[in-house]
Structure formats: structure tokens, C-alpha cells
Coordinates of C-alpha atoms and ligand atoms in Angstrom, one line a residue:
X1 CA 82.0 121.4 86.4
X2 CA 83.1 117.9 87.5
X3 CA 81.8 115.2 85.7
X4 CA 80.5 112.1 88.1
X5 CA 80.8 109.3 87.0
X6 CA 80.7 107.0 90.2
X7 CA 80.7 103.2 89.3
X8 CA 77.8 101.2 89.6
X9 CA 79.5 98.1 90.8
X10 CA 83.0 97.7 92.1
X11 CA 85.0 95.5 90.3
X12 CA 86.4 92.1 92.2
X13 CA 89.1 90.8 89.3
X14 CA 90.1 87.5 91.3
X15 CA 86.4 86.7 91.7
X16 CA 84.7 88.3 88.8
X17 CA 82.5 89.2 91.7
X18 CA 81.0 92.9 91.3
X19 CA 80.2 94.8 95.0
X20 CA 77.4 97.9 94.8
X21 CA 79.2 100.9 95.8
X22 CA 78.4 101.2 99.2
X23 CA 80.0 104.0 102.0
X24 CA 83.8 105.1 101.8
X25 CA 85.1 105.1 105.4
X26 CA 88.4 106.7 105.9
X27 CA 91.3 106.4 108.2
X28 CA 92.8 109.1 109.4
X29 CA 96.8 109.7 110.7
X30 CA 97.8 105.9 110.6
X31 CA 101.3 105.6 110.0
X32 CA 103.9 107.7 112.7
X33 CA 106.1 109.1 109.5
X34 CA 103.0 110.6 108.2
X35 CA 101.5 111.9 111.8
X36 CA 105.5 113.6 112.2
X37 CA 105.1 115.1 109.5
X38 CA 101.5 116.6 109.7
X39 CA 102.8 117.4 113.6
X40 CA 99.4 115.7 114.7
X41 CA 99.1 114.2 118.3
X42 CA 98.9 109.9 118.6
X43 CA 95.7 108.4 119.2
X44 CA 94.7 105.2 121.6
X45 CA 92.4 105.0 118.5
X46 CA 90.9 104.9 115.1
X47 CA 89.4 108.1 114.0
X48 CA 87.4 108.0 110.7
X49 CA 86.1 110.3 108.3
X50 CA 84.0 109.6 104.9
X51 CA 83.5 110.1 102.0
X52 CA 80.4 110.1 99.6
X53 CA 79.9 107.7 96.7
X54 CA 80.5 110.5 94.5
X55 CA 84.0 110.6 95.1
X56 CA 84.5 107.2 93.8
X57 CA 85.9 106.5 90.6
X58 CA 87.8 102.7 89.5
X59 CA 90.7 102.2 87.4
X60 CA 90.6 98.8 84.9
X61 CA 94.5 98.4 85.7
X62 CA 94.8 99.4 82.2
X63 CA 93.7 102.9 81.2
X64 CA 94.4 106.3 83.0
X65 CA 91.7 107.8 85.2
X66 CA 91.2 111.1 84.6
X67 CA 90.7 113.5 87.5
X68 CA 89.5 116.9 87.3
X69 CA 91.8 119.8 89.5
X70 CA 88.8 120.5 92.3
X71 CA 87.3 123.9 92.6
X72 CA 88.4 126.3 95.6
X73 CA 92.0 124.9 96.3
X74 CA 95.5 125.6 95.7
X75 CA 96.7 122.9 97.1
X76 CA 95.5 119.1 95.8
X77 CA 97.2 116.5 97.7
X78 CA 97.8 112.9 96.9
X79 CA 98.0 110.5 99.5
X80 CA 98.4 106.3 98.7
X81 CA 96.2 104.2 101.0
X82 CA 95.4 100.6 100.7
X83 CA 91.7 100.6 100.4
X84 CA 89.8 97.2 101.8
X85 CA 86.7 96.2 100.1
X86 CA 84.2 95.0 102.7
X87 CA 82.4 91.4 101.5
X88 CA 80.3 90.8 104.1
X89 CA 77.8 92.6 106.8
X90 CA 78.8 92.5 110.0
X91 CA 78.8 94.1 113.4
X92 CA 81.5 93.6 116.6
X93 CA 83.5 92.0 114.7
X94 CA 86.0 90.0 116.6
X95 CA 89.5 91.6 115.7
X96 CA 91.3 87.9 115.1
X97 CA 88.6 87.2 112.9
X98 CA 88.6 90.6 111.2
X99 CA 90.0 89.5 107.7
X100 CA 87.2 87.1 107.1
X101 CA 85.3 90.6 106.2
X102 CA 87.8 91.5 104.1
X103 CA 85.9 90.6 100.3
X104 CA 89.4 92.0 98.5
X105 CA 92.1 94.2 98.4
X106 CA 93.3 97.5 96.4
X107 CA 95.1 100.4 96.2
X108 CA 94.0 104.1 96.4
X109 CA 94.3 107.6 96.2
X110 CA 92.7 109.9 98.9
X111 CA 92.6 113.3 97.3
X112 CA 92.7 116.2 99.9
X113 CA 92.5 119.8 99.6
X114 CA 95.2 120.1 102.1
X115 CA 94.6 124.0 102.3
X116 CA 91.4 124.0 103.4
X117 CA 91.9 120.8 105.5
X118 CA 94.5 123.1 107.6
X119 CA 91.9 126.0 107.8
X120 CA 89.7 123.8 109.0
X121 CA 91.4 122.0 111.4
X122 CA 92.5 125.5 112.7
X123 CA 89.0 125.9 113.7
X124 CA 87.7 122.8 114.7
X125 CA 85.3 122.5 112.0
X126 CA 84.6 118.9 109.9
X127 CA 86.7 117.6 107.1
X128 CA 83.9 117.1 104.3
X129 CA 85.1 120.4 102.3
X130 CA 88.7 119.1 102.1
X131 CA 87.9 115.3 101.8
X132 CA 84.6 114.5 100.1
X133 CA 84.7 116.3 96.6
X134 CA 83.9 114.5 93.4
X135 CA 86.4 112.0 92.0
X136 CA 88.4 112.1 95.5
X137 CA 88.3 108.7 96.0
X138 CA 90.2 107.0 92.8
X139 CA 90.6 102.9 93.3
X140 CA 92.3 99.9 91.5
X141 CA 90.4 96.9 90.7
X142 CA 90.1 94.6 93.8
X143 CA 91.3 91.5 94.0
X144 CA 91.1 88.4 96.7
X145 CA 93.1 87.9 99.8
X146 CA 94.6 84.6 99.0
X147 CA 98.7 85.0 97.2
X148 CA 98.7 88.1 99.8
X149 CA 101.4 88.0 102.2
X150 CA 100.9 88.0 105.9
X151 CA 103.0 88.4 108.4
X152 CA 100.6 86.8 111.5
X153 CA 97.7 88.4 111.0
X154 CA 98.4 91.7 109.7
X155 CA 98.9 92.6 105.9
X156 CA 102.5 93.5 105.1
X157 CA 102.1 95.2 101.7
X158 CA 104.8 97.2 100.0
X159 CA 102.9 100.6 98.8
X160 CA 104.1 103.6 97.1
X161 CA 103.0 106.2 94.5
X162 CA 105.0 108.3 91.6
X163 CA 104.4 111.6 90.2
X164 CA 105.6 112.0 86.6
X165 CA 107.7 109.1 86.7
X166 CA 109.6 109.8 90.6
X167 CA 108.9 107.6 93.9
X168 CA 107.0 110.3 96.1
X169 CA 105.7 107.5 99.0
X170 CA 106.9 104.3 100.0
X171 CA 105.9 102.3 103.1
X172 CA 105.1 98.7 104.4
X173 CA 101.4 98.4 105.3
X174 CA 102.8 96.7 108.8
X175 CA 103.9 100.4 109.5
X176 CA 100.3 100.7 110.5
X177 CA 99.1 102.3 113.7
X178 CA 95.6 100.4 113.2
X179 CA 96.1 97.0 111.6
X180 CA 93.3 96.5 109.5
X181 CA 91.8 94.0 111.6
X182 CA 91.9 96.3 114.2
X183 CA 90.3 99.3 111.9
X184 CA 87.7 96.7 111.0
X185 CA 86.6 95.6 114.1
X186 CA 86.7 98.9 115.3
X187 CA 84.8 100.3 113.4
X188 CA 82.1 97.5 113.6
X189 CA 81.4 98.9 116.8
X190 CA 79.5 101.9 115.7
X191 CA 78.3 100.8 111.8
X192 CA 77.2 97.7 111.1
X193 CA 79.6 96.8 108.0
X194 CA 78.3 96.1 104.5
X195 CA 79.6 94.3 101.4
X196 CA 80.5 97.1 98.9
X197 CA 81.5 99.4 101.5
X198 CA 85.3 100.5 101.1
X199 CA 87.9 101.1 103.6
X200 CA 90.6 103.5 103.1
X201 CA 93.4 102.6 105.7
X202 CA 95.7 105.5 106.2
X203 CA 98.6 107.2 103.8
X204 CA 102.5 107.0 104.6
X205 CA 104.9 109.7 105.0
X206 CA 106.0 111.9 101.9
X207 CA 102.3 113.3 100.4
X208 CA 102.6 116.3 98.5
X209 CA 101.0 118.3 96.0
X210 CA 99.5 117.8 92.2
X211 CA 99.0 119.7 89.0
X212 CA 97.6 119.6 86.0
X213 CA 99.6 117.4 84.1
X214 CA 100.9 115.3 86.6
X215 CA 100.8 111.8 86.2
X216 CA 100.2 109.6 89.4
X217 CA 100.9 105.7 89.6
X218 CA 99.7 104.4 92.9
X219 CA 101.1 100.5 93.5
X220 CA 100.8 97.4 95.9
X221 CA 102.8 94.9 94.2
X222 CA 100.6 92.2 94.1
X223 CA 97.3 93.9 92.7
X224 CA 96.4 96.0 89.8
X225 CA 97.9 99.3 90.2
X226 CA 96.0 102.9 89.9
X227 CA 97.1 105.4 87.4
X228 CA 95.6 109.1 87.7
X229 CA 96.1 112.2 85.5
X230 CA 95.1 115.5 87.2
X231 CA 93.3 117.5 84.3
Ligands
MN301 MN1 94.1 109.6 104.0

């Protein structure tokens, strides 16, 4: 049995602020390399999936989060995201304000049981099986936007993860399809945003599988990194 142990509040280093846990919105297909490779169609838009408060666990930047190996797969894939912390509510957002409802940034892992999440794709059926387990959602510590660099008004964020030591992903955050000021306001169209509430933005080309034993470091140079062992 997996043991939940979702935190009460999400921890804001630069701040000291803490954010209540709220919803985990996801981003689905948002850089091309990774769409190529999973031979999915473009999109004129977001699409979004989610992921229960359950599946959230936070990393201190120091110690190594352990995840249990999820019932019912054979196939546990990692995939890096930068995950935005929301810290403020809001509605309609206007896109070229967007980052003002940005309360801080991290890094993430979006565990997927990719085996189940091709069976059901095959058949048209919803994500949650393959998305929303327990502990799927490991995050850094967050911290604020300022020292981040922008290019305009998009992020442009070097990201990658290792397994055991060896670069599996690396990207650029401006490889986005969705910025995530569009994402944000976007999505502000059909939820009204809320601080706590967590945005995962999309993974990069080169996600693979786990094991037990593996050792994942997920990084955004810049803010605290994310270290995972699959138990
Ligand atoms: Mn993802």
C-alpha cells in the first residue's frame, strides 16, 4: 500500500510564505520534441488534465523523496515539468498580465503509467488511471519570480532530469507551445484560479521509464532541485 503523505502547506523558500495545497492542473503535449515523439497531433490549444492532492509530495532541496513503484503498471514514466505555484485567485486573466498570478516557481516530476495511458488513449477513455495515483506529483520547494530570467515575457528556464547519474531530458522552457502566461490565462477561462493551486506546464522530449532503484534528479538552475528514488 502507498503511504500518503500529501503536504499540508506548500513551501515558498524566497518568501517563507506557505500556500494550502490546492488543485494540480496539468498540461498536456507542450513542447513539439515531446509531441514527435508520442506521434500526437498539434493543438490551437491548451488541453489539461489533473491530478488529486494526493499525488502531491515536496522535496526540502535537501533530502531524497521516496516514491513507491505504483500498482498495475509496467511501465512508470518520468517526465520533468516546471510546475507554477498559483498566488493569487483570479479569473480571465489577461495573458500580458499573466505572471502577476504567478506566487513562485519549481520544478517537477509528472509520474505516468505510460502503459495504461496508451490503452487508454486507444479507447478514448480519461487519463486519471495513468495520471492521478498517489505520490505522482513530486515538487521542489518554490521559490519567487524575481533573479528569474525572462526573455520578454515568457520564462526561458533551462530544465532537465537524470536517472542514476545520466542526462535523460534537457530543454529550454521557451520551447513551449503554451507560454505560461498563455496556460494561465487560459485556463482562467474555465476555473477561477486559487493561491495554492499548482500548475504543471508540459515535459520535453526524451521521457522514459523507472525502476526500483533508480535515482531521479529533476533541475531548473535557479531553484531548488527535486531528487526522487523509486522504491
Ligand atoms: Mn506531463
Amino acid at each position: 500500500m502507498v503511504k500518503v503523505k500529501t503536504p499540508e502547506k506548500l513551501f515558498h523558500i524566497s518568501s517563507s510564505v506557505g500556500y494550502r495545497p490546492s488543485r494540480i492542473f496539468c498540461v498536456g503535449a507542450n513542447y513539439r520534441k515531446h509531441v514527435e515523439e508520442m506521434g500526437l497531433p498539434g493543438r490551437e490549444s491548451p488541453f489539461y488534465f489533473m491530478k488529486p492532492r494526493e499525488a502531491l509530495i515536496q522535496g526540502d532541496g535537501l533530502s531524497t523523496l521516496a516514491v513507491d513503484y505504483p500498482p498495475q503498471t509496467k511501465e512508470l514514466d518520468y517526465e520533468v515539468e516546471l510546475v507554477v505555484l498559483i498566488g493569487q485567485a483570479g479569473s480571465t486573466v489577461p495573458e500580458e498580465n499573466a505572471l502577476d498570478w504567478v506566487g513562485g516557481l519549481g520544478v517537477g516530476i509528472d509520474f505516468t503509467r505510460r502503459d495504461l495511458q496508451r490503452k487508454l488513449r486507444e479507447k478514448n477513455q480519461p487519463w486519471e488511471l495513468s495520471k492521478a495515483f498517489e505520490q505522482s506529483a513530486p515538487v521542489s520547494s518554490f521559490v519567487d519570480l524575481h533573479n528569474i530570467n525572462f526573455e520578454g515575457s515568457s520564462l526561458a528556464l533551462d530544465i532537465n532530469l537524470s536517472v542514476n547519474g545520466k542526462i535523460k531530458q534537457r530543454a529550454n522552457t521557451r520551447d513551449m507551445i503554451f507560454s505560461v502566461s498563455e496556460i494561465i490565462a487560459d485556463l482562467s477561462l474555465y476555473f477561477t484560479l486559487l493561491p495554492g493551486d499548482l500548475l504543471f506546464t508540459g515535459t520535453p522530449e526524451g521521457v522514459g521509464p523507472v525502476f526500483p532503484g533508480d535515482i531521479l534528479e529533476a533541475n531548473i538552475p535557479g531553484l531548488p532541485s527535486l531528487r526522487v528514488s523509486i522504491e
